[in-house]
Amino acid sequence: MEEEQKQELTTETDNNETSQEEVSPLRYNIPTSPRRGGSKKFFWFVLVLLLAGAIIGGFVLIGGQQKEEEIAPTPTPTEQPSPTPTPETSPTPTKKVTPSPTEKLSPTPTKKPTKGLSVKVLNGSGVTGAAKEASDYLSGLGYEIAGTGNASTTDFENTTIDIKSAKESLLPQLKIDLQTKYTIGTTSATLSASESADAVVTVGKK
């Protein structure tokens, strides 16, 4: 019996030793896995620090700019020199010059254009003043009046013209001038050369 107990004890001890030998490698050779939770916390900690630094830096920059704006010196207004008022000079009154009365010059009578023909007018109508009226009319046309008078008779119906042969070229114009006022009868270029006038006009009743 004792021997059986000894054998059992030896077998138990052997079993225990083998079990210890089998367990020992598990106890000492188990690989340790890295702590994932710790690395994540470290990552978030660094990220928070970076964000905080960026925010603080932004505030610092903004505050610096505001300080620069506040520190910028305000321009002091420079006093502009006020213009010196110039004394107003009153205009010197000028004397009015009264114009001296100028003598009115009477216009020089212009000579009427002459026809280059002297005419004697005779009254053959018997009407008083007929020769004077005809002479004034011819004078107004530019004829030179050599004289007026009465004809030998007063029975002339129409006005007649007698002219010297040397002045015959002027007969047509004299006739035209008289026709506007009188009825012309006979005309001739046989006036005597001894006659003082170049032509003799005898005024008739018409």
PDB file of C-alpha atoms in Angstrom:
ATOM      1  CA  MET A   1       0.000   0.000   0.000  1.00  0.00           C
ATOM      2  CA  GLU A   2       2.701   2.438   0.798  1.00  0.00           C
ATOM      3  CA  GLU A   3       4.387   1.719  -2.454  1.00  0.00           C
ATOM      4  CA  GLU A   4       1.199   2.445  -4.379  1.00  0.00           C
ATOM      5  CA  GLN A   5       0.832   5.718  -2.557  1.00  0.00           C
ATOM      6  CA  LYS A   6       4.362   6.676  -3.399  1.00  0.00           C
ATOM      7  CA  GLN A   7       3.781   5.894  -7.037  1.00  0.00           C
ATOM      8  CA  GLU A   8       0.653   7.991  -7.072  1.00  0.00           C
ATOM      9  CA  LEU A   9       2.500  10.859  -5.472  1.00  0.00           C
ATOM     10  CA  THR A  10       5.291  10.645  -7.951  1.00  0.00           C
ATOM     11  CA  THR A  11       2.885  10.582 -10.835  1.00  0.00           C
ATOM     12  CA  GLU A  12       1.074  13.590  -9.429  1.00  0.00           C
ATOM     13  CA  THR A  13       4.282  15.473  -9.012  1.00  0.00           C
ATOM     14  CA  ASP A  14       5.278  14.532 -12.482  1.00  0.00           C
ATOM     15  CA  ASN A  15       1.984  15.687 -13.814  1.00  0.00           C
ATOM     16  CA  ASN A  16       2.300  18.924 -11.895  1.00  0.00           C
ATOM     17  CA  GLU A  17       5.768  19.561 -13.251  1.00  0.00           C
ATOM     18  CA  THR A  18       4.680  18.881 -16.784  1.00  0.00           C
ATOM     19  CA  SER A  19       1.683  21.141 -16.334  1.00  0.00           C
ATOM     20  CA  GLN A  20       3.935  23.843 -14.932  1.00  0.00           C
ATOM     21  CA  GLU A  21       6.298  23.464 -17.814  1.00  0.00           C
ATOM     22  CA  GLU A  22       3.418  23.695 -20.263  1.00  0.00           C
ATOM     23  CA  VAL A  23       1.967  26.777 -18.562  1.00  0.00           C
ATOM     24  CA  SER A  24       5.220  28.650 -18.155  1.00  0.00           C
ATOM     25  CA  PRO A  25       5.645  29.482 -21.811  1.00  0.00           C
ATOM     26  CA  LEU A  26       2.149  31.052 -21.855  1.00  0.00           C
ATOM     27  CA  ARG A  27       2.985  33.134 -18.771  1.00  0.00           C
ATOM     28  CA  TYR A  28       6.218  34.600 -20.012  1.00  0.00           C
ATOM     29  CA  ASN A  29       5.982  34.587 -23.820  1.00  0.00           C
ATOM     30  CA  ILE A  30       2.563  36.257 -24.337  1.00  0.00           C
ATOM     31  CA  PRO A  31       3.198  39.245 -26.680  1.00  0.00           C
ATOM     32  CA  THR A  32       1.881  42.579 -25.339  1.00  0.00           C
ATOM     33  CA  SER A  33      -0.386  44.422 -27.792  1.00  0.00           C
ATOM     34  CA  PRO A  34       0.107  48.211 -28.048  1.00  0.00           C
ATOM     35  CA  ARG A  35      -2.326  50.455 -26.214  1.00  0.00           C
ATOM     36  CA  ARG A  36      -4.532  51.790 -28.965  1.00  0.00           C
ATOM     37  CA  GLY A  37      -6.567  53.972 -26.640  1.00  0.00           C
ATOM     38  CA  GLY A  38      -3.481  55.903 -25.518  1.00  0.00           C
ATOM     39  CA  SER A  39      -2.318  56.751 -29.055  1.00  0.00           C
ATOM     40  CA  LYS A  40      -5.751  58.080 -29.985  1.00  0.00           C
ATOM     41  CA  LYS A  41      -5.810  60.326 -26.937  1.00  0.00           C
ATOM     42  CA  PHE A  42      -2.376  61.642 -27.831  1.00  0.00           C
ATOM     43  CA  PHE A  43      -3.488  62.390 -31.420  1.00  0.00           C
ATOM     44  CA  TRP A  44      -6.543  64.347 -30.278  1.00  0.00           C
ATOM     45  CA  PHE A  45      -4.447  66.190 -27.703  1.00  0.00           C
ATOM     46  CA  VAL A  46      -1.992  67.326 -30.390  1.00  0.00           C
ATOM     47  CA  LEU A  47      -4.876  68.342 -32.735  1.00  0.00           C
ATOM     48  CA  VAL A  48      -6.509  70.383 -29.976  1.00  0.00           C
ATOM     49  CA  LEU A  49      -3.201  72.118 -29.289  1.00  0.00           C
ATOM     50  CA  LEU A  50      -2.787  73.004 -32.983  1.00  0.00           C
ATOM     51  CA  LEU A  51      -6.317  74.377 -33.257  1.00  0.00           C
ATOM     52  CA  ALA A  52      -5.895  76.388 -30.074  1.00  0.00           C
ATOM     53  CA  GLY A  53      -2.600  77.773 -31.388  1.00  0.00           C
ATOM     54  CA  ALA A  54      -4.189  78.755 -34.692  1.00  0.00           C
ATOM     55  CA  ILE A  55      -7.108  80.482 -32.951  1.00  0.00           C
ATOM     56  CA  ILE A  56      -4.819  82.341 -30.575  1.00  0.00           C
ATOM     57  CA  GLY A  57      -2.567  83.381 -33.461  1.00  0.00           C
ATOM     58  CA  GLY A  58      -5.563  84.728 -35.397  1.00  0.00           C
ATOM     59  CA  PHE A  59      -6.699  86.814 -32.441  1.00  0.00           C
ATOM     60  CA  VAL A  60      -3.162  88.141 -32.028  1.00  0.00           C
ATOM     61  CA  LEU A  61      -2.973  89.207 -35.696  1.00  0.00           C
ATOM     62  CA  ILE A  62      -6.385  90.890 -35.621  1.00  0.00           C
ATOM     63  CA  GLY A  63      -5.568  92.664 -32.380  1.00  0.00           C
ATOM     64  CA  GLY A  64      -2.237  93.860 -33.832  1.00  0.00           C
ATOM     65  CA  GLN A  65      -3.922  95.320 -36.894  1.00  0.00           C
ATOM     66  CA  GLN A  66      -6.512  97.111 -34.748  1.00  0.00           C
ATOM     67  CA  LYS A  67      -3.748  98.539 -32.583  1.00  0.00           C
ATOM     68  CA  GLU A  68      -1.879  99.761 -35.660  1.00  0.00           C
ATOM     69  CA  GLU A  69      -5.046 101.468 -36.891  1.00  0.00           C
ATOM     70  CA  GLU A  70      -5.574 103.047 -33.489  1.00  0.00           C
ATOM     71  CA  ILE A  71      -1.932 104.112 -33.216  1.00  0.00           C
ATOM     72  CA  ALA A  72      -1.860 105.657 -36.715  1.00  0.00           C
ATOM     73  CA  PRO A  73      -1.456 109.404 -36.138  1.00  0.00           C
ATOM     74  CA  THR A  74      -4.405 111.554 -37.100  1.00  0.00           C
ATOM     75  CA  PRO A  75      -3.340 114.333 -39.473  1.00  0.00           C
ATOM     76  CA  THR A  76      -3.308 117.664 -37.728  1.00  0.00           C
ATOM     77  CA  PRO A  77      -5.209 120.290 -39.722  1.00  0.00           C
ATOM     78  CA  THR A  78      -2.873 122.906 -41.102  1.00  0.00           C
ATOM     79  CA  GLU A  79      -4.066 126.453 -40.825  1.00  0.00           C
ATOM     80  CA  GLN A  80      -4.446 128.030 -44.237  1.00  0.00           C
ATOM     81  CA  PRO A  81      -3.480 131.664 -44.323  1.00  0.00           C
ATOM     82  CA  SER A  82      -6.560 133.794 -44.793  1.00  0.00           C
ATOM     83  CA  PRO A  83      -6.233 136.143 -47.787  1.00  0.00           C
ATOM     84  CA  THR A  84      -5.488 139.694 -46.828  1.00  0.00           C
ATOM     85  CA  PRO A  85      -8.466 141.839 -47.867  1.00  0.00           C
ATOM     86  CA  THR A  86      -7.444 144.342 -50.456  1.00  0.00           C
ATOM     87  CA  PRO A  87      -8.850 147.808 -49.867  1.00  0.00           C
ATOM     88  CA  GLU A  88     -11.530 148.706 -52.356  1.00  0.00           C
ATOM     89  CA  THR A  89     -10.641 151.765 -54.339  1.00  0.00           C
ATOM     90  CA  SER A  90     -13.543 153.960 -55.231  1.00  0.00           C
ATOM     91  CA  PRO A  91     -13.460 154.952 -58.886  1.00  0.00           C
ATOM     92  CA  THR A  92     -12.435 158.512 -59.491  1.00  0.00           C
ATOM     93  CA  PRO A  93     -15.384 160.375 -60.991  1.00  0.00           C
ATOM     94  CA  THR A  94     -14.579 161.442 -64.502  1.00  0.00           C
ATOM     95  CA  LYS A  95     -15.754 164.764 -65.747  1.00  0.00           C
ATOM     96  CA  LYS A  96     -18.368 164.581 -68.421  1.00  0.00           C
ATOM     97  CA  VAL A  97     -17.144 166.288 -71.499  1.00  0.00           C
ATOM     98  CA  THR A  98     -19.949 168.276 -72.999  1.00  0.00           C
ATOM     99  CA  PRO A  99     -19.591 168.233 -76.735  1.00  0.00           C
ATOM    100  CA  SER A 100     -19.140 171.648 -78.217  1.00  0.00           C
ATOM    101  CA  PRO A 101     -21.934 172.496 -80.590  1.00  0.00           C
ATOM    102  CA  THR A 102     -20.755 171.964 -84.102  1.00  0.00           C
ATOM    103  CA  GLU A 103     -21.901 174.207 -86.832  1.00  0.00           C
ATOM    104  CA  LYS A 104     -24.399 172.558 -89.072  1.00  0.00           C
ATOM    105  CA  LEU A 105     -23.048 172.526 -92.553  1.00  0.00           C
ATOM    106  CA  SER A 106     -25.632 173.161 -95.137  1.00  0.00           C
ATOM    107  CA  PRO A 107     -25.390 170.526 -97.839  1.00  0.00           C
ATOM    108  CA  THR A 108     -23.800 171.716-100.983  1.00  0.00           C
ATOM    109  CA  PRO A 109     -26.402 171.570-103.706  1.00  0.00           C
ATOM    110  CA  THR A 110     -25.383 169.013-106.236  1.00  0.00           C
ATOM    111  CA  LYS A 111     -25.550 170.057-109.813  1.00  0.00           C
ATOM    112  CA  LYS A 112     -28.221 168.290-111.750  1.00  0.00           C
ATOM    113  CA  PRO A 113     -26.935 166.339-114.682  1.00  0.00           C
ATOM    114  CA  THR A 114     -27.256 168.495-117.752  1.00  0.00           C
ATOM    115  CA  LYS A 115     -28.498 167.259-121.050  1.00  0.00           C
ATOM    116  CA  GLY A 116     -25.983 169.423-122.904  1.00  0.00           C
ATOM    117  CA  LEU A 117     -28.786 171.369-124.506  1.00  0.00           C
ATOM    118  CA  SER A 118     -30.066 174.925-123.929  1.00  0.00           C
ATOM    119  CA  VAL A 119     -33.823 175.383-124.498  1.00  0.00           C
ATOM    120  CA  LYS A 120     -36.066 178.446-124.926  1.00  0.00           C
ATOM    121  CA  VAL A 121     -39.717 177.876-123.970  1.00  0.00           C
ATOM    122  CA  LEU A 122     -42.530 179.853-125.629  1.00  0.00           C
ATOM    123  CA  ASN A 123     -46.206 179.898-124.636  1.00  0.00           C
ATOM    124  CA  GLY A 124     -48.340 179.151-127.740  1.00  0.00           C
ATOM    125  CA  SER A 125     -51.441 177.923-125.880  1.00  0.00           C
ATOM    126  CA  GLY A 126     -52.700 181.266-124.573  1.00  0.00           C
ATOM    127  CA  VAL A 127     -52.818 179.808-121.045  1.00  0.00           C
ATOM    128  CA  THR A 128     -51.110 182.073-118.536  1.00  0.00           C
ATOM    129  CA  GLY A 129     -47.994 180.513-116.996  1.00  0.00           C
ATOM    130  CA  ALA A 130     -47.759 177.640-119.485  1.00  0.00           C
ATOM    131  CA  ALA A 131     -44.223 178.622-120.571  1.00  0.00           C
ATOM    132  CA  LYS A 132     -43.060 178.896-116.937  1.00  0.00           C
ATOM    133  CA  GLU A 133     -44.509 175.510-116.083  1.00  0.00           C
ATOM    134  CA  ALA A 134     -42.817 173.848-119.069  1.00  0.00           C
ATOM    135  CA  SER A 135     -39.462 175.502-118.318  1.00  0.00           C
ATOM    136  CA  ASP A 136     -39.523 174.269-114.710  1.00  0.00           C
ATOM    137  CA  TYR A 137     -40.288 170.758-115.908  1.00  0.00           C
ATOM    138  CA  LEU A 138     -37.384 170.748-118.417  1.00  0.00           C
ATOM    139  CA  SER A 139     -35.051 172.295-115.863  1.00  0.00           C
ATOM    140  CA  GLY A 140     -35.846 169.461-113.499  1.00  0.00           C
ATOM    141  CA  LEU A 141     -34.768 167.000-116.196  1.00  0.00           C
ATOM    142  CA  GLY A 142     -31.405 168.679-116.586  1.00  0.00           C
ATOM    143  CA  TYR A 143     -31.970 170.995-119.487  1.00  0.00           C
ATOM    144  CA  GLU A 144     -30.533 174.493-119.461  1.00  0.00           C
ATOM    145  CA  ILE A 145     -33.308 177.079-119.813  1.00  0.00           C
ATOM    146  CA  ALA A 146     -32.193 179.927-122.073  1.00  0.00           C
ATOM    147  CA  GLY A 147     -35.388 181.934-121.526  1.00  0.00           C
ATOM    148  CA  THR A 148     -39.221 182.014-121.661  1.00  0.00           C
ATOM    149  CA  GLY A 149     -41.739 184.117-123.590  1.00  0.00           C
ATOM    150  CA  ASN A 150     -44.886 184.162-125.673  1.00  0.00           C
ATOM    151  CA  ALA A 151     -45.178 182.788-129.160  1.00  0.00           C
ATOM    152  CA  SER A 152     -46.285 185.002-132.118  1.00  0.00           C
ATOM    153  CA  THR A 153     -49.702 183.310-132.005  1.00  0.00           C
ATOM    154  CA  THR A 154     -51.658 181.453-129.315  1.00  0.00           C
ATOM    155  CA  ASP A 155     -53.375 178.883-131.484  1.00  0.00           C
ATOM    156  CA  PHE A 156     -50.912 176.012-131.107  1.00  0.00           C
ATOM    157  CA  GLU A 157     -52.838 172.809-130.477  1.00  0.00           C
ATOM    158  CA  ASN A 158     -49.759 170.608-129.949  1.00  0.00           C
ATOM    159  CA  THR A 159     -46.249 171.315-128.696  1.00  0.00           C
ATOM    160  CA  THR A 160     -43.600 171.854-131.372  1.00  0.00           C
ATOM    161  CA  ILE A 161     -39.802 171.475-131.234  1.00  0.00           C
ATOM    162  CA  ASP A 162     -37.248 173.357-133.389  1.00  0.00           C
ATOM    163  CA  ILE A 163     -33.541 172.488-132.935  1.00  0.00           C
ATOM    164  CA  LYS A 164     -30.319 173.515-134.586  1.00  0.00           C
ATOM    165  CA  SER A 165     -28.856 171.069-137.039  1.00  0.00           C
ATOM    166  CA  ALA A 166     -25.666 170.852-134.970  1.00  0.00           C
ATOM    167  CA  LYS A 167     -27.735 169.477-132.051  1.00  0.00           C
ATOM    168  CA  GLU A 168     -30.017 167.221-134.078  1.00  0.00           C
ATOM    169  CA  SER A 169     -28.657 164.116-132.307  1.00  0.00           C
ATOM    170  CA  LEU A 170     -30.281 165.337-129.066  1.00  0.00           C
ATOM    171  CA  LEU A 171     -33.724 165.783-130.622  1.00  0.00           C
ATOM    172  CA  PRO A 172     -34.996 162.222-129.943  1.00  0.00           C
ATOM    173  CA  GLN A 173     -34.236 162.456-126.190  1.00  0.00           C
ATOM    174  CA  LEU A 174     -35.851 165.914-125.929  1.00  0.00           C
ATOM    175  CA  LYS A 175     -38.968 164.577-127.644  1.00  0.00           C
ATOM    176  CA  ILE A 176     -39.134 161.576-125.281  1.00  0.00           C
ATOM    177  CA  ASP A 177     -38.834 163.832-122.237  1.00  0.00           C
ATOM    178  CA  LEU A 178     -41.630 166.145-123.413  1.00  0.00           C
ATOM    179  CA  GLN A 179     -43.952 163.303-124.429  1.00  0.00           C
ATOM    180  CA  THR A 180     -44.488 162.276-120.803  1.00  0.00           C
ATOM    181  CA  LYS A 181     -46.293 165.613-120.214  1.00  0.00           C
ATOM    182  CA  TYR A 182     -47.270 167.086-123.578  1.00  0.00           C
ATOM    183  CA  THR A 183     -48.582 165.990-126.961  1.00  0.00           C
ATOM    184  CA  ILE A 184     -45.803 166.500-129.493  1.00  0.00           C
ATOM    185  CA  GLY A 185     -46.695 167.891-132.903  1.00  0.00           C
ATOM    186  CA  THR A 186     -44.092 168.845-135.502  1.00  0.00           C
ATOM    187  CA  THR A 187     -40.334 168.682-134.965  1.00  0.00           C
ATOM    188  CA  SER A 188     -37.567 170.139-137.125  1.00  0.00           C
ATOM    189  CA  ALA A 189     -33.798 170.649-137.148  1.00  0.00           C
ATOM    190  CA  THR A 190     -33.881 173.950-139.053  1.00  0.00           C
ATOM    191  CA  LEU A 191     -33.479 176.412-136.200  1.00  0.00           C
ATOM    192  CA  SER A 192     -31.402 179.406-137.216  1.00  0.00           C
ATOM    193  CA  ALA A 193     -27.803 179.342-136.110  1.00  0.00           C
ATOM    194  CA  SER A 194     -28.164 182.914-134.893  1.00  0.00           C
ATOM    195  CA  GLU A 195     -30.698 181.818-132.253  1.00  0.00           C
ATOM    196  CA  SER A 196     -29.269 182.117-128.712  1.00  0.00           C
ATOM    197  CA  ALA A 197     -30.721 178.735-127.607  1.00  0.00           C
ATOM    198  CA  ASP A 198     -29.960 175.331-129.088  1.00  0.00           C
ATOM    199  CA  ALA A 199     -33.690 174.491-129.274  1.00  0.00           C
ATOM    200  CA  VAL A 200     -37.059 176.289-129.090  1.00  0.00           C
ATOM    201  CA  VAL A 201     -40.074 174.545-127.558  1.00  0.00           C
ATOM    202  CA  THR A 202     -43.511 176.098-128.181  1.00  0.00           C
ATOM    203  CA  VAL A 203     -46.080 174.799-125.727  1.00  0.00           C
ATOM    204  CA  GLY A 204     -49.493 174.010-127.228  1.00  0.00           C
ATOM    205  CA  LYS A 205     -52.864 173.508-125.681  1.00  0.00           C
ATOM    206  CA  LYS A 206     -52.351 169.747-125.357  1.00  0.00           C
TER     207      LYS A 206
END
